[in-house]
Amino acid sequence: MINLHRHVVKTLSKRCWAIRQRSDSSGVYPTAGIIVIGDEILKAQVKDNNCFYACKLLWNNGVKVQKVSIVRDNLMDISREVQKFTRKYNYVFTSGGIGPTHDDVTYEAIALAFSDKLHYHPTLMDIIKNYFDVKTPNSPAFKMAYIPSKSVLKFGINQDTGQTLPYPCVAMQNVHIFPGSPTFFELSFRALCKELFADNKSFAATEIYVNAREEAFADILSYVARECPNVSLGSYPERHRYYKARVTIESENEKNIELAKKLFCDRIPSNTIVPYDRTPHVACIAKYESFIENSERRSVYEGCFKKFVDYYQKPEQVCIYLDGSQESVALVHLARVVDDKLRLNSRSKLHAVCLDVLTLGLNHFLRELCQRYNVELSVVEDHGDVGLTIKNFVATRPECRVLLLGKRSDGNEREVYNNFSRLNDANLPLQVYFPLADWTNEDFSHFCQSLCIPYHTIKP
């Protein structure tokens, strides 16, 4: 009876796999299911980041994630979930449960799901022996090489270095097995997506930003949903400085997107639609030039631009004091525009410095900002004395000759402005400049809002 059951499972698996292969080749968007494995996730002892990363990457690669499941470290639970997923979806991705301890049972569960046996894979044995410097043949580390006998190893390419990853992804038919560690997961998953989905067609999608609460346009969304059944609509309230809600329109067809967008925009007051740009750092030269052309304060912005051209003749010698404020982020954006223009969009690295007194929210904001604008951020200890703090910073970056601040000599920033101004008399090898000193509050607001530049609210 058991052998008959295994035969049925194996036959169904092969049949479903053949159907999936035909579905992929017909041009239909492939589907995926993600299984996150671990008691620590269900007990909230560890926060799962892998699922978010995988869903985002799969969507960007034209793969429909149909379901995400979190399963405890239980052999039968994992096996049953894998069987269900592998029959329903083109691709199945698992995260977690492949370590060396007693509760890591993912490989065994997947072998059970496919009526397979486990074996010690010689390539994995060598990798583990070298990576963990294993000396004894009975080391628990070798459990990570004990995988289903019919599985295969997929060595992806590191997308940052172009080199082959030192560890593989283990795949069993349409199931791809990943570790739970985010560092290893992300590198390996990104490499696999490049291999599997390089030729995939991306989804058609657009976003509309609305300066109104959801209840103000809920009926309009319902109408569009009825008129456009082939479109997926979403609405998300957000605490954002430029808008109150984000509407998403997604489809497999660009024409469906345009029709749904027109129906929505025709029925909502035009003054509530915000022309928001989520990627102000992309094509920033053209966006800046368009902004300047229509600005009443063109002379102010152009005068500042010329200063930046002088500063960034040698970008490695320039550093921006970055605290997340509107003024400091405006500096970063201008620096990016100027440097891209001087170097024909080669995207050379900018440099910035911040104090180590960061809140969690500000730290996240700065990290994301620097990634977008290609900024190398130096974090220095705040000694309570500006001179000593900057002196220590210069010791770590002796090539720095120019320090840019977005502060002004009036209002709440006067004290900071004066403290940094005194550095020019402190016999330091750098000069402090305030290129935005002539800007008014309206200049900052107009600049940031027109170009959709993000900034962090600095509380006094």
Coordinates of C-alpha atoms in Angstrom, one line a residue:
M1 CA 0.0 0.0 0.0
I2 CA 2.8 2.4 0.9
N3 CA 4.6 1.6 -2.4
L4 CA 1.4 2.2 -4.3
H5 CA 1.0 5.6 -2.6
R6 CA 4.6 6.5 -3.5
H7 CA 4.0 5.5 -7.1
V8 CA 0.9 7.7 -7.3
V9 CA 2.7 10.7 -5.8
K10 CA 5.6 10.2 -8.2
T11 CA 3.4 9.9 -11.2
L12 CA 1.3 13.0 -10.3
S13 CA 4.5 14.9 -9.7
K14 CA 5.9 14.1 -13.1
R15 CA 2.5 14.9 -14.8
C16 CA 2.2 18.2 -13.0
W17 CA 5.8 19.1 -13.9
A18 CA 5.1 18.4 -17.6
I19 CA 2.0 20.7 -17.4
R20 CA 4.1 23.4 -15.7
Q21 CA 6.8 23.2 -18.4
R22 CA 4.2 23.6 -21.2
S23 CA 2.6 26.5 -19.3
D24 CA 5.9 28.3 -19.1
S25 CA 6.7 27.9 -22.8
S26 CA 3.3 29.2 -23.8
G27 CA 4.0 32.7 -22.6
V28 CA 1.8 32.6 -19.6
Y29 CA 3.2 34.3 -16.5
P30 CA 4.7 31.5 -14.3
T31 CA 3.4 31.1 -10.7
A32 CA 5.3 30.5 -7.5
G33 CA 4.7 29.5 -3.9
I34 CA 7.0 30.3 -1.0
I35 CA 7.4 28.1 2.1
V36 CA 9.1 29.7 5.1
I37 CA 10.2 27.0 7.6
G38 CA 11.0 27.5 11.2
D39 CA 9.5 27.5 14.7
E40 CA 11.5 30.7 15.4
I41 CA 9.4 32.5 12.8
L42 CA 6.1 31.3 14.2
K43 CA 7.2 32.2 17.7
A44 CA 8.3 35.7 16.6
Q45 CA 11.8 35.0 17.8
V46 CA 13.2 35.9 14.4
K47 CA 11.8 38.3 11.9
D48 CA 11.5 36.9 8.4
N49 CA 12.9 39.1 5.7
N50 CA 13.4 36.5 3.1
C51 CA 9.8 36.3 2.0
F52 CA 9.6 40.0 1.4
Y53 CA 12.8 39.9 -0.6
A54 CA 11.7 36.9 -2.6
C55 CA 8.2 38.3 -3.4
K56 CA 9.7 41.6 -4.6
L57 CA 12.3 40.0 -6.8
L58 CA 9.9 37.5 -8.3
W59 CA 7.3 40.2 -9.1
N60 CA 10.1 42.2 -10.8
N61 CA 10.9 39.1 -12.9
G62 CA 7.4 38.5 -14.0
V63 CA 6.5 35.7 -11.6
K64 CA 3.2 35.5 -9.8
V65 CA 3.5 34.6 -6.2
Q66 CA 0.3 32.8 -5.4
K67 CA 0.8 31.8 -1.8
V68 CA 3.2 32.1 1.1
S69 CA 3.1 29.6 3.9
I70 CA 5.0 29.5 7.2
V71 CA 5.5 26.0 8.5
R72 CA 6.9 24.7 11.8
D73 CA 10.0 22.5 12.0
N74 CA 8.0 19.3 11.5
L75 CA 8.8 16.6 9.0
M76 CA 5.3 15.7 7.9
D77 CA 4.0 19.3 7.9
I78 CA 6.8 20.4 5.6
S79 CA 6.5 17.4 3.3
R80 CA 2.7 17.8 2.9
E81 CA 3.1 21.5 2.2
V82 CA 5.8 20.9 -0.4
Q83 CA 3.5 18.3 -2.1
K84 CA 0.6 20.7 -2.3
F85 CA 2.8 23.6 -3.6
T86 CA 4.6 21.5 -6.2
R87 CA 1.3 20.4 -7.7
K88 CA -0.2 23.9 -7.8
Y89 CA 2.7 26.2 -8.8
N90 CA 5.4 26.4 -11.5
Y91 CA 8.1 27.1 -8.9
V92 CA 8.4 26.4 -5.2
F93 CA 10.9 28.2 -3.0
T94 CA 11.7 27.1 0.6
S95 CA 13.6 29.1 3.2
G96 CA 15.1 27.7 6.3
G97 CA 15.5 24.3 8.0
I98 CA 18.7 23.1 6.3
G99 CA 21.2 23.7 9.1
P100 CA 23.2 21.2 11.1
T101 CA 20.9 20.8 14.2
H102 CA 18.2 18.3 15.1
D103 CA 15.3 20.5 14.1
D104 CA 16.6 21.1 10.6
V105 CA 14.5 18.6 8.6
T106 CA 13.8 20.4 5.3
Y107 CA 15.9 18.1 3.2
E108 CA 14.4 15.0 4.7
A109 CA 10.9 16.4 4.3
I110 CA 11.4 17.2 0.6
A111 CA 12.9 13.8 0.0
L112 CA 9.8 12.3 1.6
A113 CA 7.5 14.5 -0.6
F114 CA 9.1 13.1 -3.7
S115 CA 9.6 9.5 -2.5
D116 CA 13.3 10.0 -2.6
K117 CA 16.2 9.0 -0.3
L118 CA 18.9 11.2 1.3
H119 CA 22.6 10.8 0.5
Y120 CA 25.8 12.7 1.2
H121 CA 26.6 14.8 -1.8
P122 CA 30.4 14.7 -2.4
T123 CA 30.5 18.3 -3.7
L124 CA 28.6 19.7 -0.7
M125 CA 30.8 17.6 1.6
D126 CA 33.9 19.3 0.2
I127 CA 32.4 22.7 0.4
I128 CA 31.4 22.2 4.0
K129 CA 34.7 20.7 4.9
N130 CA 36.6 23.7 3.6
Y131 CA 34.1 26.4 4.6
F132 CA 33.7 25.2 8.2
D133 CA 37.2 23.8 8.4
V134 CA 35.8 20.5 9.5
K135 CA 38.4 18.0 10.8
T136 CA 36.3 15.1 11.9
P137 CA 34.2 12.9 9.5
N138 CA 31.3 12.7 11.9
S139 CA 30.9 16.5 12.4
P140 CA 27.2 17.7 12.6
A141 CA 28.1 20.2 9.8
F142 CA 28.0 17.4 7.3
K143 CA 24.2 17.2 7.8
M144 CA 24.0 20.1 5.5
A145 CA 25.3 17.9 2.7
Y146 CA 22.7 15.2 3.4
I147 CA 20.3 16.0 0.6
P148 CA 17.8 14.2 -1.6
S149 CA 19.6 11.8 -4.0
K150 CA 17.7 13.1 -7.1
S151 CA 18.3 16.8 -6.3
V152 CA 20.8 18.9 -8.3
L153 CA 23.1 21.7 -7.2
K154 CA 22.8 25.1 -8.9
F155 CA 25.8 27.4 -8.5
G156 CA 24.6 30.9 -9.3
I157 CA 26.6 33.9 -10.3
N158 CA 27.1 36.7 -7.8
Q159 CA 25.5 39.7 -9.5
D160 CA 27.8 42.2 -7.9
T161 CA 31.2 40.5 -8.6
G162 CA 30.4 38.3 -11.6
Q163 CA 32.0 35.3 -9.8
T164 CA 30.4 31.9 -9.1
L165 CA 28.9 31.7 -5.6
P166 CA 30.8 29.4 -3.2
Y167 CA 27.7 27.5 -2.2
P168 CA 24.9 26.2 -4.4
C169 CA 21.1 26.2 -4.2
V170 CA 19.7 22.7 -4.0
A171 CA 16.9 22.0 -6.3
M172 CA 14.5 19.0 -6.5
Q173 CA 12.3 19.2 -9.6
N174 CA 10.5 22.5 -9.3
V175 CA 11.4 23.0 -5.6
H176 CA 14.4 25.3 -4.8
I177 CA 15.8 25.0 -1.3
F178 CA 17.4 28.0 0.4
P179 CA 18.9 28.7 3.8
G180 CA 17.1 30.9 6.3
S181 CA 20.1 33.2 6.8
P182 CA 19.1 36.4 4.9
T183 CA 22.7 37.1 3.8
F184 CA 23.0 33.7 2.1
F185 CA 19.4 33.6 1.0
E186 CA 19.5 37.0 -0.9
L187 CA 22.7 36.3 -2.8
S188 CA 21.6 32.8 -3.8
F189 CA 18.0 33.8 -4.6
R190 CA 19.1 36.8 -6.7
A191 CA 21.5 34.6 -8.7
L192 CA 18.8 31.9 -9.3
C193 CA 16.3 34.5 -10.5
K194 CA 18.8 35.8 -13.0
E195 CA 19.2 32.2 -14.3
L196 CA 15.6 31.2 -14.3
F197 CA 13.8 34.4 -15.3
A198 CA 16.2 36.4 -17.5
D199 CA 13.9 36.1 -20.5
N200 CA 10.6 36.6 -18.6
K201 CA 8.2 39.3 -19.6
S202 CA 7.6 41.8 -16.8
F203 CA 4.2 42.7 -15.5
A204 CA 2.5 45.8 -16.7
A205 CA 2.0 48.1 -13.7
T206 CA 1.5 51.7 -12.7
E207 CA 0.9 53.7 -9.6
I208 CA -1.3 56.8 -8.9
Y209 CA -0.6 59.0 -5.9
V210 CA -3.6 60.6 -4.4
N211 CA -3.7 63.5 -1.8
A212 CA -7.0 62.2 -0.3
R213 CA -8.1 59.5 2.1
E214 CA -9.2 56.2 0.7
E215 CA -12.9 56.6 1.5
A216 CA -12.9 59.6 -0.9
F217 CA -12.3 57.4 -3.9
A218 CA -13.4 53.9 -2.8
D219 CA -16.5 54.0 -5.0
I220 CA -14.4 55.0 -8.0
L221 CA -12.1 52.1 -7.5
S222 CA -15.1 49.7 -7.2
Y223 CA -16.4 51.1 -10.6
V224 CA -13.0 50.6 -12.3
A225 CA -12.7 47.1 -10.9
R226 CA -16.1 46.2 -12.4
E227 CA -15.3 47.8 -15.8
C228 CA -11.8 46.3 -16.0
P229 CA -12.0 42.7 -14.7
N230 CA -8.5 41.9 -16.2
V231 CA -6.8 44.4 -14.0
S232 CA -5.7 44.1 -10.4
L233 CA -6.4 47.2 -8.3
G234 CA -4.9 48.1 -4.9
S235 CA -5.1 51.0 -2.6
Y236 CA -2.8 51.7 0.3
P237 CA -3.0 54.5 2.8
E238 CA 0.5 55.9 3.6
R239 CA 1.8 58.5 5.9
H240 CA 3.8 60.4 3.3
R241 CA 4.7 64.0 3.1
Y242 CA 3.6 64.3 -0.5
Y243 CA 0.5 62.2 -0.7
K244 CA -2.0 60.3 1.4
A245 CA -2.8 57.1 -0.6
R246 CA -1.2 55.1 -3.3
V247 CA -3.3 53.3 -5.9
T248 CA -1.7 50.4 -7.9
I249 CA -2.9 49.1 -11.2
E250 CA -1.5 45.8 -12.5
S251 CA -2.2 43.6 -15.5
E252 CA -0.6 41.4 -18.0
N253 CA -1.5 43.9 -20.7
E254 CA -0.4 47.5 -21.0
K255 CA -3.7 48.5 -22.7
N256 CA -5.7 47.3 -19.8
I257 CA -3.5 49.4 -17.5
E258 CA -4.1 52.6 -19.6
L259 CA -7.9 52.0 -19.7
A260 CA -8.2 51.5 -15.9
K261 CA -6.0 54.5 -15.3
K262 CA -8.1 56.7 -17.5
L263 CA -11.3 55.6 -15.9
F264 CA -9.9 56.3 -12.5
C265 CA -8.4 59.7 -13.3
D266 CA -11.5 60.9 -15.2
R267 CA -13.6 60.4 -12.1
I268 CA -11.4 61.8 -9.3
P269 CA -10.8 65.5 -8.8
S270 CA -7.7 66.4 -10.8
N271 CA -6.3 68.5 -7.9
T272 CA -6.1 65.4 -5.7
I273 CA -3.7 63.5 -8.1
V274 CA -0.1 64.1 -7.1
P275 CA 2.6 63.9 -9.8
Y276 CA 4.9 62.0 -7.5
D277 CA 8.2 60.4 -8.6
R278 CA 9.4 57.4 -6.6
T279 CA 12.8 57.5 -8.2
P280 CA 14.1 61.1 -8.2
H281 CA 17.7 59.8 -8.4
V282 CA 17.0 58.2 -11.8
A283 CA 17.5 60.3 -14.9
C284 CA 18.1 63.2 -12.4
I285 CA 19.8 65.5 -14.9
A286 CA 16.8 65.7 -17.2
K287 CA 14.4 66.1 -14.3
Y288 CA 16.5 68.9 -12.8
E289 CA 16.8 70.8 -16.1
S290 CA 13.0 70.6 -16.6
F291 CA 12.6 71.9 -13.1
I292 CA 15.0 74.8 -13.6
E293 CA 13.3 75.8 -16.9
N294 CA 10.0 76.3 -15.2
S295 CA 11.2 77.8 -11.9
E296 CA 10.7 81.5 -11.0
R297 CA 13.8 81.2 -8.8
R298 CA 16.0 79.9 -11.6
S299 CA 18.9 82.3 -10.8
V300 CA 19.2 81.0 -7.2
Y301 CA 19.3 77.4 -8.2
E302 CA 21.7 78.0 -11.1
G303 CA 24.0 79.9 -8.9
C304 CA 24.2 77.0 -6.5
F305 CA 24.6 74.6 -9.4
K306 CA 27.8 76.5 -10.5
K307 CA 29.2 76.2 -7.0
F308 CA 28.8 72.4 -7.1
V309 CA 30.5 72.2 -10.5
D310 CA 33.5 73.8 -8.9
Y311 CA 33.4 71.5 -5.8
Y312 CA 33.0 68.3 -7.8
Q313 CA 35.9 68.7 -10.1
K314 CA 37.5 66.2 -7.7
P315 CA 34.6 64.3 -6.1
E316 CA 36.9 62.2 -3.9
Q317 CA 37.8 65.3 -2.0
V318 CA 34.2 66.4 -1.3
C319 CA 32.1 65.3 1.6
I320 CA 28.5 66.2 2.5
Y321 CA 27.4 66.5 6.1
L322 CA 24.2 64.4 6.1
D323 CA 21.6 64.4 8.9
G324 CA 18.6 63.4 6.8
S325 CA 17.2 66.9 6.9
Q326 CA 15.6 68.6 3.9
E327 CA 18.7 70.8 3.5
S328 CA 21.2 67.9 3.6
V329 CA 19.3 65.7 1.2
A330 CA 19.0 68.7 -1.2
L331 CA 22.8 68.8 -1.1
V332 CA 23.0 65.1 -2.0
H333 CA 20.6 65.4 -4.9
L334 CA 22.4 68.4 -6.3
A335 CA 25.7 66.6 -6.0
R336 CA 24.3 63.6 -7.8
V337 CA 23.0 65.8 -10.6
V338 CA 26.3 67.7 -11.0
D339 CA 28.5 64.6 -10.8
D340 CA 26.4 62.7 -13.3
K341 CA 26.6 65.6 -15.7
L342 CA 30.3 66.1 -15.3
R343 CA 31.1 62.4 -15.7
L344 CA 28.4 61.6 -18.3
N345 CA 26.2 59.5 -16.0
S346 CA 29.1 57.2 -14.9
R347 CA 27.6 57.3 -11.4
S348 CA 30.8 57.8 -9.4
K349 CA 30.5 57.4 -5.7
L350 CA 29.7 60.4 -3.6
H351 CA 30.8 60.8 0.0
A352 CA 29.0 61.9 3.1
V353 CA 29.5 61.9 6.9
C354 CA 27.0 61.7 9.7
L355 CA 27.1 61.5 13.5
D356 CA 26.5 58.2 15.3
V357 CA 23.5 59.6 17.2
L358 CA 21.0 58.0 14.8
T359 CA 17.5 56.8 15.6
L360 CA 16.4 53.6 14.1
G361 CA 14.2 55.4 11.6
L362 CA 16.8 57.8 10.6
N363 CA 19.4 55.1 10.2
H364 CA 17.1 53.2 7.9
F365 CA 16.4 56.3 5.9
L366 CA 20.0 57.2 5.4
R367 CA 21.0 53.7 4.4
E368 CA 18.3 53.6 1.7
L369 CA 19.1 57.1 0.6
C370 CA 22.8 56.3 0.2
Q371 CA 22.1 53.2 -1.7
R372 CA 19.9 55.1 -4.2
Y373 CA 22.3 57.9 -4.7
N374 CA 25.4 55.8 -4.6
V375 CA 26.8 57.5 -1.5
E376 CA 29.5 56.2 0.8
L377 CA 28.5 57.2 4.3
S378 CA 31.1 57.6 7.1
V379 CA 29.6 57.5 10.6
V380 CA 31.7 59.4 13.2
E381 CA 31.4 59.5 17.0
D382 CA 29.8 62.7 18.3
H383 CA 32.2 64.1 20.9
G384 CA 29.9 67.0 21.7
D385 CA 32.5 69.3 20.1
V386 CA 32.3 70.0 16.4
G387 CA 36.0 70.6 16.0
L388 CA 37.0 67.4 17.7
T389 CA 34.4 65.4 15.8
I390 CA 35.4 66.7 12.4
K391 CA 39.1 66.4 13.3
N392 CA 38.6 62.7 14.0
F393 CA 36.7 62.3 10.7
V394 CA 39.5 63.9 8.7
A395 CA 41.9 61.4 10.3
T396 CA 39.9 58.6 8.7
R397 CA 39.5 60.4 5.4
P398 CA 42.6 62.5 4.9
E399 CA 41.8 63.1 1.2
C400 CA 38.7 65.2 2.1
R401 CA 39.3 68.8 1.4
V402 CA 35.7 70.2 1.1
L403 CA 32.9 69.7 3.6
L404 CA 29.4 70.8 2.4
L405 CA 26.6 71.8 4.8
G406 CA 23.1 72.8 3.9
K407 CA 22.7 75.0 7.0
R408 CA 21.9 78.7 6.9
S409 CA 23.0 81.6 9.2
D410 CA 19.5 82.5 10.3
G411 CA 16.7 80.9 12.3
N412 CA 17.0 77.6 14.2
E413 CA 20.2 76.7 12.3
R414 CA 22.3 79.7 13.3
E415 CA 24.1 77.9 16.1
V416 CA 25.0 74.9 13.9
Y417 CA 26.1 77.2 11.1
N418 CA 28.3 79.2 13.4
N419 CA 29.9 76.1 15.0
F420 CA 30.9 74.7 11.6
S421 CA 32.0 78.1 10.3
R422 CA 34.6 78.3 13.0
L423 CA 36.2 75.1 11.6
N424 CA 37.7 77.3 8.8
D425 CA 39.9 78.9 11.5
A426 CA 40.8 75.6 13.2
N427 CA 43.8 74.8 11.0
L428 CA 42.1 71.7 9.5
P429 CA 43.1 70.5 6.0
L430 CA 39.5 71.0 4.8
Q431 CA 37.3 74.0 4.0
V432 CA 33.6 74.2 5.1
Y433 CA 31.1 75.6 2.6
F434 CA 27.4 76.5 2.9
P435 CA 26.3 76.4 -0.8
L436 CA 22.6 76.8 0.2
A437 CA 23.0 79.7 2.5
D438 CA 21.0 82.0 0.2
W439 CA 18.0 79.7 -0.1
T440 CA 14.8 80.6 1.6
N441 CA 12.4 78.1 3.2
E442 CA 10.3 78.4 0.0
D443 CA 13.3 77.6 -2.1
F444 CA 13.9 74.4 -0.2
S445 CA 10.2 73.4 -0.2
H446 CA 9.8 74.2 -3.9
F447 CA 13.0 72.3 -4.8
C448 CA 12.2 69.2 -2.8
Q449 CA 8.5 69.0 -3.6
S450 CA 9.0 69.6 -7.4
L451 CA 11.6 66.9 -7.6
C452 CA 10.0 64.6 -5.1
I453 CA 13.1 64.4 -3.0
P454 CA 12.6 62.4 0.2
Y455 CA 13.9 63.7 3.6
H456 CA 13.6 62.8 7.2
T457 CA 11.8 65.0 9.8
I458 CA 14.4 66.3 12.2
K459 CA 12.9 66.9 15.6
P460 CA 14.5 69.6 17.7

